[in-house]
mmCIF file of N, CA and C in Angstrom:
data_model
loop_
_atom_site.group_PDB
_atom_site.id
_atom_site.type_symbol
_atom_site.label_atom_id
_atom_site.label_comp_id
_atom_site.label_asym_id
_atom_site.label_seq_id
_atom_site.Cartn_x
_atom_site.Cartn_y
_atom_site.Cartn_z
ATOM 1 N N UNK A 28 78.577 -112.625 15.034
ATOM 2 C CA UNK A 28 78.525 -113.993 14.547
ATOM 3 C C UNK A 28 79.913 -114.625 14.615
ATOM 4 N N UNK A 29 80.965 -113.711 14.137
ATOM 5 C CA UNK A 29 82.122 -114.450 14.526
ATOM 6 C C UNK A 29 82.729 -114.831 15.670
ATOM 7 N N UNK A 30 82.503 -113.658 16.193
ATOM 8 C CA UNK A 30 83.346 -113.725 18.074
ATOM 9 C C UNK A 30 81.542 -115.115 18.605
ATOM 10 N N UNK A 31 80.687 -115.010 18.029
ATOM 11 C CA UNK A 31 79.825 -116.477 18.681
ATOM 12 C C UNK A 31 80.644 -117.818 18.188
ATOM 13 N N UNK A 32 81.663 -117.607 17.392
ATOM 14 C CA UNK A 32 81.925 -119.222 16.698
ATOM 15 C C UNK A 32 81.360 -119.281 15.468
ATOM 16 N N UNK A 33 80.562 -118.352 14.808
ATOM 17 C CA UNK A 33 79.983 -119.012 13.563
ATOM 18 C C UNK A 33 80.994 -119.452 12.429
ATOM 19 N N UNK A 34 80.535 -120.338 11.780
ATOM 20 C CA UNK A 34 81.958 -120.696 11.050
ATOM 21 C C UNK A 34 82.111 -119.962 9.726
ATOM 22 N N UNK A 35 82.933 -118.899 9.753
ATOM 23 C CA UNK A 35 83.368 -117.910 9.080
ATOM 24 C C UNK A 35 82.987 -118.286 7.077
ATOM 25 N N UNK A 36 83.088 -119.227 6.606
ATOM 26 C CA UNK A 36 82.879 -119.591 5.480
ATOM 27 C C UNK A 36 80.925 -119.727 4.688
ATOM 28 N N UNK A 37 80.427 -120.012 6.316
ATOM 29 C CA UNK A 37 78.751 -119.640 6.255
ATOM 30 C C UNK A 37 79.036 -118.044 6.512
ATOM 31 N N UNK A 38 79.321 -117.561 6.702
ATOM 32 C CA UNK A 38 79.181 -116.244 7.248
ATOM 33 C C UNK A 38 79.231 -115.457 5.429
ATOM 34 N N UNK A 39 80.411 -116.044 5.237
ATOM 35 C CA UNK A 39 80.821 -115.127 3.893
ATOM 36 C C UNK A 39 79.972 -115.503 2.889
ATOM 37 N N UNK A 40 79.434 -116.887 2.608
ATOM 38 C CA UNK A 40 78.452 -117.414 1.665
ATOM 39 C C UNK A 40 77.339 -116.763 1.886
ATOM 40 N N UNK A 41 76.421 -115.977 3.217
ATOM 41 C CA UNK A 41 75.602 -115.761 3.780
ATOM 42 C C UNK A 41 75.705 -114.396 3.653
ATOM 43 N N UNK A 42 76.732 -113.398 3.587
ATOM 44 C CA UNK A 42 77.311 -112.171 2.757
ATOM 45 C C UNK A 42 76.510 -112.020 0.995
ATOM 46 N N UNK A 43 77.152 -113.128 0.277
ATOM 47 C CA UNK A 43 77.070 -113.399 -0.751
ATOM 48 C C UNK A 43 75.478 -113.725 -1.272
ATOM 49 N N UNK A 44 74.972 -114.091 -0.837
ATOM 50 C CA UNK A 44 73.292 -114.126 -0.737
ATOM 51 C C UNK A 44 72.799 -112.676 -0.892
ATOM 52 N N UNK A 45 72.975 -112.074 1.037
ATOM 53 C CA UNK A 45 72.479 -110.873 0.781
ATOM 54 C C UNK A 45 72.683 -109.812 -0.661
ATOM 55 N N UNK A 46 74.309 -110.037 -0.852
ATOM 56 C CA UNK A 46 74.209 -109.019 -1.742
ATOM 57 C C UNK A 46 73.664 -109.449 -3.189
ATOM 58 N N UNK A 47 73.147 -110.572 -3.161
ATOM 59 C CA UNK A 47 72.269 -111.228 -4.694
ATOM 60 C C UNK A 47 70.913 -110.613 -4.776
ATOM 61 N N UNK A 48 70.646 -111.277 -3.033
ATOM 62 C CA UNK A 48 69.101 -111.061 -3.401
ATOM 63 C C UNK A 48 68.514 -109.542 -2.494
ATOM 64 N N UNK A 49 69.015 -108.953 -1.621
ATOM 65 C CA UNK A 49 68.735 -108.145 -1.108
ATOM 66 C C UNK A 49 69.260 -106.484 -1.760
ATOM 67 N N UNK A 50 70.123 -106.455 -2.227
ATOM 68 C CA UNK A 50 70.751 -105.494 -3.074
ATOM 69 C C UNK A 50 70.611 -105.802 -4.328
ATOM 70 N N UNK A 51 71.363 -106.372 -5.056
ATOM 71 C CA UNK A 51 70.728 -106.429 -6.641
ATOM 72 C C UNK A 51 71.614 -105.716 -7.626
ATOM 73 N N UNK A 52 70.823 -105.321 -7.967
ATOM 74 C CA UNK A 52 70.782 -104.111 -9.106
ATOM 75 C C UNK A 52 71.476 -102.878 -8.494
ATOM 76 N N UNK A 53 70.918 -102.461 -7.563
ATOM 77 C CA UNK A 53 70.835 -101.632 -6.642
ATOM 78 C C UNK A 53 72.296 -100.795 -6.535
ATOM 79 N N UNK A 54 73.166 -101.954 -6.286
ATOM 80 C CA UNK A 54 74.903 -101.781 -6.314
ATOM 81 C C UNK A 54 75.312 -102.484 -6.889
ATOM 82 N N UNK A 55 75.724 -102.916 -8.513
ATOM 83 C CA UNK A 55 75.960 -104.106 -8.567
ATOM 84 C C UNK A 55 77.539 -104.496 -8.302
ATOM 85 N N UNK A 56 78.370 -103.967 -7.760
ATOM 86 C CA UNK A 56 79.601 -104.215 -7.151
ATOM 87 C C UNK A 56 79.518 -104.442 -5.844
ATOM 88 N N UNK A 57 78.287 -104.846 -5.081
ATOM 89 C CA UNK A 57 77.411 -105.819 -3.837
ATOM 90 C C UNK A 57 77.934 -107.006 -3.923
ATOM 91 N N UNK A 58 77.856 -107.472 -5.140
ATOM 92 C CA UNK A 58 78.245 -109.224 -5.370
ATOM 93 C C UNK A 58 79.766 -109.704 -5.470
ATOM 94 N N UNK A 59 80.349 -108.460 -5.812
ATOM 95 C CA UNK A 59 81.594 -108.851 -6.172
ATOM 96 C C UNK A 59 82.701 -108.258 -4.939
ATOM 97 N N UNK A 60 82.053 -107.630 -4.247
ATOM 98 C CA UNK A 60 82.503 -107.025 -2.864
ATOM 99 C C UNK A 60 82.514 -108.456 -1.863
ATOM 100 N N UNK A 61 81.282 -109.137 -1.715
ATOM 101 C CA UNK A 61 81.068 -110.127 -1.018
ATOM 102 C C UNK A 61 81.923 -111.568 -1.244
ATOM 103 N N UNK A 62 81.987 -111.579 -2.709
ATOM 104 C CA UNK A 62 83.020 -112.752 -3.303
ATOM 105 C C UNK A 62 84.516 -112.709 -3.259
ATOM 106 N N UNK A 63 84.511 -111.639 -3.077
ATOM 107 C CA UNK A 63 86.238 -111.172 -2.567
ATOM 108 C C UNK A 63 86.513 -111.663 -1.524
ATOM 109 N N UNK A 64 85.228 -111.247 -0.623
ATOM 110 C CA UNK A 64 85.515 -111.366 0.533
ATOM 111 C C UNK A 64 85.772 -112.694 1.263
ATOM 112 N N UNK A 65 84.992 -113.557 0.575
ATOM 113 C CA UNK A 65 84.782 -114.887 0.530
ATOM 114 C C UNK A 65 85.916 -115.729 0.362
ATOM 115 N N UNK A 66 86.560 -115.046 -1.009
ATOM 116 C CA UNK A 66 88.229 -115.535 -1.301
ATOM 117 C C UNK A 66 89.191 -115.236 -0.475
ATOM 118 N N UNK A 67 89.101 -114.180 -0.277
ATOM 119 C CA UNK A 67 90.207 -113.428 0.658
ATOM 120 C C UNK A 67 90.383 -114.590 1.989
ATOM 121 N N UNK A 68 89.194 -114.449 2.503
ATOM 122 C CA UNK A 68 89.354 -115.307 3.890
ATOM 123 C C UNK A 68 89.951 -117.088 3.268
ATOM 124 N N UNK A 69 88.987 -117.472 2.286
ATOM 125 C CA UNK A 69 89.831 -119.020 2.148
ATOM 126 C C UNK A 69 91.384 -118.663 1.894
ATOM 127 N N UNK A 70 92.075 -117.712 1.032
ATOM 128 C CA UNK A 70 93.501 -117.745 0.899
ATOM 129 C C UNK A 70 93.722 -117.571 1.977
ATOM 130 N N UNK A 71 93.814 -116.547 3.342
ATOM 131 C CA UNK A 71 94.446 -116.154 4.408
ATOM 132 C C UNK A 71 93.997 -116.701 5.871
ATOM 133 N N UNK A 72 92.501 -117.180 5.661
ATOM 134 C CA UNK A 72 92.306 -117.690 7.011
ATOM 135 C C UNK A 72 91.918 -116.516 7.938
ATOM 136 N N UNK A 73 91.972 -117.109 9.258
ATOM 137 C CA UNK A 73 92.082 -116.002 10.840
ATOM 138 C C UNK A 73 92.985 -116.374 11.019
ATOM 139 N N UNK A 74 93.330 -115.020 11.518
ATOM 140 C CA UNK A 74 92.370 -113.515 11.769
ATOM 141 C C UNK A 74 91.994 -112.469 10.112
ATOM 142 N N UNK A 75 93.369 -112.664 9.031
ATOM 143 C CA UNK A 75 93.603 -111.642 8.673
ATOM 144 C C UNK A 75 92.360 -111.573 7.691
ATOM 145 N N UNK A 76 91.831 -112.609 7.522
ATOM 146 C CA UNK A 76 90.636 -113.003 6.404
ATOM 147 C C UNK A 76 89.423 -112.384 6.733
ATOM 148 N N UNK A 77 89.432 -112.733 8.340
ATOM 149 C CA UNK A 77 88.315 -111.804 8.839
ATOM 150 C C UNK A 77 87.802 -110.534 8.301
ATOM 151 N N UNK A 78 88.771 -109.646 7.929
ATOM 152 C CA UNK A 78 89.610 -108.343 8.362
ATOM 153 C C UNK A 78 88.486 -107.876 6.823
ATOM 154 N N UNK A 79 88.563 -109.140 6.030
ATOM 155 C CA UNK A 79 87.738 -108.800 4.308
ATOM 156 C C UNK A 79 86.279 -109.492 4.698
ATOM 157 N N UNK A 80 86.154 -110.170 5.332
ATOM 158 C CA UNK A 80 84.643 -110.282 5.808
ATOM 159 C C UNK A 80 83.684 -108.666 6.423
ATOM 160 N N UNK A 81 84.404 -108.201 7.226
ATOM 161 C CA UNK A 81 84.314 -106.674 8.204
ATOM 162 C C UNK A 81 84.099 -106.068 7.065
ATOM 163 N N UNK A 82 84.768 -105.683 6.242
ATOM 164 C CA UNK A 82 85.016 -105.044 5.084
ATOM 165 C C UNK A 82 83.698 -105.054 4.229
ATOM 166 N N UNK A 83 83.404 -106.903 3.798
ATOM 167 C CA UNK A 83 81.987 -106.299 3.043
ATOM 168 C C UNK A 83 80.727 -106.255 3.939
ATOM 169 N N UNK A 84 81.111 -106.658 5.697
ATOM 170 C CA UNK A 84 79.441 -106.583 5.992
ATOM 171 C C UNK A 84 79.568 -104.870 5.943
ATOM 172 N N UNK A 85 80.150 -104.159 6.306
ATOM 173 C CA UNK A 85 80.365 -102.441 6.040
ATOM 174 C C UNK A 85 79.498 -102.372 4.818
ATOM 175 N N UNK A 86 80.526 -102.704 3.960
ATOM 176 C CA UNK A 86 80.266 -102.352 2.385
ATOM 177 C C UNK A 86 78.404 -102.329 2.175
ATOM 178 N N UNK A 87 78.137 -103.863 2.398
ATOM 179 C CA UNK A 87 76.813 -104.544 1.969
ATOM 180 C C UNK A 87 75.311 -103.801 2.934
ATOM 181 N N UNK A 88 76.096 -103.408 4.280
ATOM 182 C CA UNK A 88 75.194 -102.599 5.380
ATOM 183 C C UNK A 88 75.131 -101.010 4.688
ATOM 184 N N UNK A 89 76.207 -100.504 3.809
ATOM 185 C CA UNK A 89 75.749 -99.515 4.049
ATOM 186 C C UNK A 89 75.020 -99.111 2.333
ATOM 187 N N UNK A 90 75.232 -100.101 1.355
ATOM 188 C CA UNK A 90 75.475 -100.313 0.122
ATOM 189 C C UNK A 90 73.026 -100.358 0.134
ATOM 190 N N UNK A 91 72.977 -99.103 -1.417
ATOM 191 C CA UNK A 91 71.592 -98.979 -1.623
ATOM 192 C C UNK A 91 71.025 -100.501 -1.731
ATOM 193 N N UNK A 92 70.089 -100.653 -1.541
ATOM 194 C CA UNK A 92 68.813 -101.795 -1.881
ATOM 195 C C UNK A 92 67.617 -102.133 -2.184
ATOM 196 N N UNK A 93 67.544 -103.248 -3.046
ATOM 197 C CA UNK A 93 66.440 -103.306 -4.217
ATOM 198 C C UNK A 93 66.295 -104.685 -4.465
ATOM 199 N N UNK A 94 65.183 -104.885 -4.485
ATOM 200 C CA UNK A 94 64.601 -106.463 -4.494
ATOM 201 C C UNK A 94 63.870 -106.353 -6.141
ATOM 202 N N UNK A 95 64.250 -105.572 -6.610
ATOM 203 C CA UNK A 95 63.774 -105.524 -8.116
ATOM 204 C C UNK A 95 64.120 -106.793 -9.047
ATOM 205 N N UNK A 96 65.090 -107.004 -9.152
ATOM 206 C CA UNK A 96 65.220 -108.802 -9.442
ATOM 207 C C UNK A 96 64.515 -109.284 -9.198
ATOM 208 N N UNK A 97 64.830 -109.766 -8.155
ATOM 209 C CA UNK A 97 63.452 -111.110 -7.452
ATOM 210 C C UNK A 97 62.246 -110.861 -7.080
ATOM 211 N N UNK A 98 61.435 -109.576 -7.996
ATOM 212 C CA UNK A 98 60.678 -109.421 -8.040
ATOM 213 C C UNK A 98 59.976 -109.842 -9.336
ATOM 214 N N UNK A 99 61.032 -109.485 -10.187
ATOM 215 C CA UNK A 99 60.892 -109.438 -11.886
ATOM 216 C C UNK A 99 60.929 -111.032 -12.317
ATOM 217 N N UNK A 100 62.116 -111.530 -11.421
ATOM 218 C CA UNK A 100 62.228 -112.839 -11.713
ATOM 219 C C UNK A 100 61.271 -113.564 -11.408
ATOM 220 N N UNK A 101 59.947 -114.097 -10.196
ATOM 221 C CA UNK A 101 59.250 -114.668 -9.736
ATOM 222 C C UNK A 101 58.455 -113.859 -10.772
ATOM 223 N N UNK A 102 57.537 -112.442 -11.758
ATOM 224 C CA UNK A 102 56.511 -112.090 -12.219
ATOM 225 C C UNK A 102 56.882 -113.060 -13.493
ATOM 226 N N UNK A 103 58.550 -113.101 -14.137
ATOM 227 C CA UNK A 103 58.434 -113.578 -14.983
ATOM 228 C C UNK A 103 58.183 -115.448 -14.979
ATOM 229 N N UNK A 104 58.860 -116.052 -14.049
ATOM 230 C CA UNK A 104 58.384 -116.975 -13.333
ATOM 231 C C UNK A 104 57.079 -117.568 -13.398
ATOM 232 N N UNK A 105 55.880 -116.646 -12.764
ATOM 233 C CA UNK A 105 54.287 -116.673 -13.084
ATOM 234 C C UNK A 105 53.952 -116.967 -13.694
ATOM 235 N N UNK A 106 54.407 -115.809 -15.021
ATOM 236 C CA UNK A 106 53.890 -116.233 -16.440
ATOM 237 C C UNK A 106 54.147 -116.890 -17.347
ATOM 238 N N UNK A 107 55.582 -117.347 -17.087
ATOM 239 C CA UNK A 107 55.480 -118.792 -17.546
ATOM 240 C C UNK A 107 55.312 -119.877 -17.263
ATOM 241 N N UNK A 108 54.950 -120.304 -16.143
ATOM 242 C CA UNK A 108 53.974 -121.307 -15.659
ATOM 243 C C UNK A 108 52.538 -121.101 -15.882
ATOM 244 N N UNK A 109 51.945 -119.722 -16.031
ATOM 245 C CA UNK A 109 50.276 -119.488 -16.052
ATOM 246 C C UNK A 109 50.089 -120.133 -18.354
ATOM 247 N N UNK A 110 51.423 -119.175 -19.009
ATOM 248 C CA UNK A 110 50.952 -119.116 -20.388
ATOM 249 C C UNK A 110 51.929 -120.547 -21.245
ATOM 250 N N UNK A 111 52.971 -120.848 -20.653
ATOM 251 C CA UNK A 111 53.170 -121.850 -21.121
ATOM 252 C C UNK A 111 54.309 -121.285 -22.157
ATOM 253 N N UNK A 112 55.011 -122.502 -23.167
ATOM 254 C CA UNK A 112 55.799 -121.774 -24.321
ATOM 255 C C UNK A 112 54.874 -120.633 -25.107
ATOM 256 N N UNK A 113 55.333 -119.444 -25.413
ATOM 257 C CA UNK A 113 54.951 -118.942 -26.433
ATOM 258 C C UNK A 113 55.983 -118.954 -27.570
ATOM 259 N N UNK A 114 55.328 -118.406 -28.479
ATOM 260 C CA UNK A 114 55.802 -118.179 -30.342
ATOM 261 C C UNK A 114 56.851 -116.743 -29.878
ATOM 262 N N UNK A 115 58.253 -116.773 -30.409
ATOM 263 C CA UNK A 115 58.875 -115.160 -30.468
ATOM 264 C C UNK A 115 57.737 -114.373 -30.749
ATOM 265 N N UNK A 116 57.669 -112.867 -30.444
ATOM 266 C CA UNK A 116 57.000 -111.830 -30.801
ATOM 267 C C UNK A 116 56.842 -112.123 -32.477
ATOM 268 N N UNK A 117 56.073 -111.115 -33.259
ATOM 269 C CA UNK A 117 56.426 -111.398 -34.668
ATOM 270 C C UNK A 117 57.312 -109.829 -35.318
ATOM 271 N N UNK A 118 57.975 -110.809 -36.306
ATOM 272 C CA UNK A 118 58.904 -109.829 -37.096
ATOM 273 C C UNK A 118 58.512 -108.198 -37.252
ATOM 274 N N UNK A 119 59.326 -107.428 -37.092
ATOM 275 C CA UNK A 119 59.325 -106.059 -37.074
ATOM 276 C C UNK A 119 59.726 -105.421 -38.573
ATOM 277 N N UNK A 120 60.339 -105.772 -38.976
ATOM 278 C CA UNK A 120 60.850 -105.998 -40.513
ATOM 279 C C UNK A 120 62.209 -105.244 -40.431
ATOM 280 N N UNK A 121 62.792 -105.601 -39.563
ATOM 281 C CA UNK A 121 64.431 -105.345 -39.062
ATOM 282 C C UNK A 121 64.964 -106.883 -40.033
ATOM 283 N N UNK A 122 64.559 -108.148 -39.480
ATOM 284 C CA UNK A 122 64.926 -109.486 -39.745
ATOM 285 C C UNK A 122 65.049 -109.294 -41.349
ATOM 286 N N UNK A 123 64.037 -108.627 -42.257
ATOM 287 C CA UNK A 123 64.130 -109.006 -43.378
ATOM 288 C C UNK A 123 64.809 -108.261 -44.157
ATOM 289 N N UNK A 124 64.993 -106.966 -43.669
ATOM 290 C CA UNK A 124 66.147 -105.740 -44.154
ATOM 291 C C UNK A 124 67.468 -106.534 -44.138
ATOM 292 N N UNK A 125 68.027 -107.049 -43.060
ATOM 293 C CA UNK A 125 69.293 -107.540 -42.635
ATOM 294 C C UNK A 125 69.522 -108.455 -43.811
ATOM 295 N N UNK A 126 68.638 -109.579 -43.721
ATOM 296 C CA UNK A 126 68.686 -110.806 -45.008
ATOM 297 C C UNK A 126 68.135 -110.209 -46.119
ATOM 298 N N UNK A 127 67.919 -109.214 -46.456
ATOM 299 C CA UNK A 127 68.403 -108.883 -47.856
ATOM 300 C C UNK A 127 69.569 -108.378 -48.163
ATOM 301 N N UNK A 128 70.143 -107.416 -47.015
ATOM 302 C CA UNK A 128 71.127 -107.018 -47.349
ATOM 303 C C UNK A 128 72.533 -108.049 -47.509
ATOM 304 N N UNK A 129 72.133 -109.323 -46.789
ATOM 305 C CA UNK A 129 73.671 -110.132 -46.189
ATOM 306 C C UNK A 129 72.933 -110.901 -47.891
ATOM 307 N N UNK A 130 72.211 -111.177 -47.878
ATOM 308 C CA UNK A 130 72.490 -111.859 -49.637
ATOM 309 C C UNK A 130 72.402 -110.833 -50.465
ATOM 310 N N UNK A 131 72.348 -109.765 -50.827
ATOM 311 C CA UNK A 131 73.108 -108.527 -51.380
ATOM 312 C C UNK A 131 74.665 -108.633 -51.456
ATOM 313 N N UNK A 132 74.921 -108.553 -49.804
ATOM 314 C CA UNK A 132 76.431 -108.560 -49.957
ATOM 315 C C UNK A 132 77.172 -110.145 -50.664
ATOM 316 N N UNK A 133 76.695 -111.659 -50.220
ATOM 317 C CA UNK A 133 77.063 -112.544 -51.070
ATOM 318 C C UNK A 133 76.871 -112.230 -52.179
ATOM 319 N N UNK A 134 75.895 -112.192 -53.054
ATOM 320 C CA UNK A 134 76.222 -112.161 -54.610
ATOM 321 C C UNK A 134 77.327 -111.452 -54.974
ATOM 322 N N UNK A 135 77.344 -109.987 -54.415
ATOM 323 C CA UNK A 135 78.580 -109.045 -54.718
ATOM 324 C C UNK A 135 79.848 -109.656 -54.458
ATOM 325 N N UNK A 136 79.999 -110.430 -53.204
ATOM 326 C CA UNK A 136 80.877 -111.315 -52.719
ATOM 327 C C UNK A 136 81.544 -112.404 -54.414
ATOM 328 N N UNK A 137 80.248 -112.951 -54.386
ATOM 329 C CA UNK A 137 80.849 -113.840 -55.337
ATOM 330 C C UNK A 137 80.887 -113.430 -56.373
ATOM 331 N N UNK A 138 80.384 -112.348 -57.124
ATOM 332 C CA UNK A 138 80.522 -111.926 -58.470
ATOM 333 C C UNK A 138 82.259 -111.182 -58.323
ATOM 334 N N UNK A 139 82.826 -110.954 -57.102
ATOM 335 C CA UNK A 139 84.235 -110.369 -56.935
ATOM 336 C C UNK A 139 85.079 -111.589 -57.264
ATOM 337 N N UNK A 140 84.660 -113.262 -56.760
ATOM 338 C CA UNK A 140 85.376 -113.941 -56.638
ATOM 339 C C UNK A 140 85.726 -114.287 -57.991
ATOM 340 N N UNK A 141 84.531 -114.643 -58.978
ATOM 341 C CA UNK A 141 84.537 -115.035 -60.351
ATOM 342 C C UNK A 141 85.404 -114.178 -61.218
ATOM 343 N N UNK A 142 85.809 -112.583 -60.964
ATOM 344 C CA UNK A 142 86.403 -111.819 -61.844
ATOM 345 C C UNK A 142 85.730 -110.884 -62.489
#
């Protein structure tokens, strides 16, 4: 793509994709391999910028892959277009342990302040 002319800045944005949606999870130092790479070339330009493009198509070609995201994302996607807002789950009775204890600790709080 480069030695065709492609213009090196689609190339690296087009890096940066793959490793979102085609890798993932999978590696997640995919995304941040590709964004380097991306920087690298705007600070330095060609040739030497190139040199970090090479670098993550390596990385991203040889790097595991998983479409598990954008799989999860479009199921969750579905269902909220099929069910609409729902209500939070309901209380577990974690919520009401906590708020007894944090107004537990105020009163004690303020019965310290009074003397």
């Amino acid at each position: 793509m480069l030695d065709g002319g492609e213009d090196r800045l689609f190339v690296a944005r087009r890096l940066v994709r793959f490793a979102n949606e085609d890798i993932g999870i999978a590696d997640p130092h995919a995304i941040q391999q590709a964004l380097a790479a991306w920087d690298v070339y705007e600070r330095l330009g060609s040739p030497e910028g190139e040199l970090a493009i090479a670098q993550a198509v390596v990385y991203l070609a040889t790097a595991p892959k998983s479409i598990a995201i954008y799989r999860g994302f479009n199921a969750a996607h579905r269902s909220a277009r099929r069910t609409g807002s729902l209500m939070p789950p309901a209380r577990n009775g974690y919520e009401a342990q906590i708020t007894e204890r944090l107004r537990h600790s105020a009163v004690l709080r303020a019965r310290r302040q009074r003397g």
